[in-house]
XYZ file of C-alpha atoms in Angstrom:
73
model
C 164.301 133.580 113.300
C 167.446 133.759 110.634
C 167.864 135.446 107.386
C 165.421 133.098 104.701
C 163.578 131.768 107.594
C 159.483 132.211 106.287
C 156.289 132.287 109.487
C 153.456 131.119 109.457
C 151.049 133.455 112.037
C 148.186 131.334 113.547
C 145.204 133.665 112.601
C 142.837 131.309 111.189
C 143.090 129.045 114.373
C 143.135 130.941 117.522
C 139.977 132.902 115.507
C 137.940 129.723 115.114
C 138.765 128.956 118.423
C 136.441 131.653 119.892
C 134.328 132.003 116.877
C 135.538 135.195 115.292
C 135.799 135.819 111.677
C 138.624 137.558 110.127
C 136.722 140.356 109.764
C 135.557 140.365 113.633
C 139.381 140.457 114.928
C 139.996 143.023 112.361
C 137.235 144.841 113.887
C 139.083 143.618 118.215
C 142.486 144.300 116.984
C 142.324 147.237 115.710
C 144.815 146.147 112.773
C 143.524 146.167 108.988
C 141.749 143.879 107.933
C 143.350 143.303 104.981
C 146.738 142.918 106.944
C 145.155 140.404 109.620
C 144.080 138.764 105.966
C 147.312 139.008 104.754
C 148.166 136.745 107.316
C 146.127 134.554 107.828
C 146.350 133.318 104.072
C 149.873 133.310 103.639
C 151.606 130.299 103.941
C 154.828 132.418 104.819
C 156.014 134.874 105.675
C 159.112 137.360 106.292
C 158.244 140.310 107.961
C 155.151 141.496 110.299
C 154.372 144.622 111.189
C 155.314 144.132 115.199
C 152.299 146.341 116.250
C 149.558 144.169 114.852
C 151.179 141.344 116.293
C 151.452 142.886 119.715
C 147.522 143.717 118.131
C 146.809 140.596 116.740
C 148.712 138.867 120.700
C 146.809 140.905 123.067
C 142.718 140.120 121.816
C 143.827 137.023 121.734
C 145.180 136.628 125.260
C 148.630 134.776 124.205
C 151.867 135.845 123.755
C 153.238 137.446 120.857
C 155.717 134.138 120.330
C 151.924 131.509 120.266
C 151.616 133.558 116.982
C 153.564 132.081 115.121
C 153.668 127.968 113.976
C 156.445 126.823 111.800
C 156.895 126.511 107.619
C 158.055 123.315 106.405
C 160.904 124.311 103.861
C-alpha cells in the first residue's frame, strides 16, 4: 500500500458469511469490540493493527490479504 491509499476490511461480509454479529466477531477473535466496529464500518483507512488483523483472519479462516478490499478514491 503506497502513501495515501485506503483499504477497506471485509469484516461485515465475512461475519455475515458465518452468521456472526460484530459482537461475536470480537468475542471469538479477542479483538476489542470498538476496534471490530471501527474496522467494519470504516469506508477506508490507512492504518490497522496487524495483531488484530491476524486474529480476525484466523477466526474467519482466511489469509490476511483476504480481509482487505479495495476502495475507489
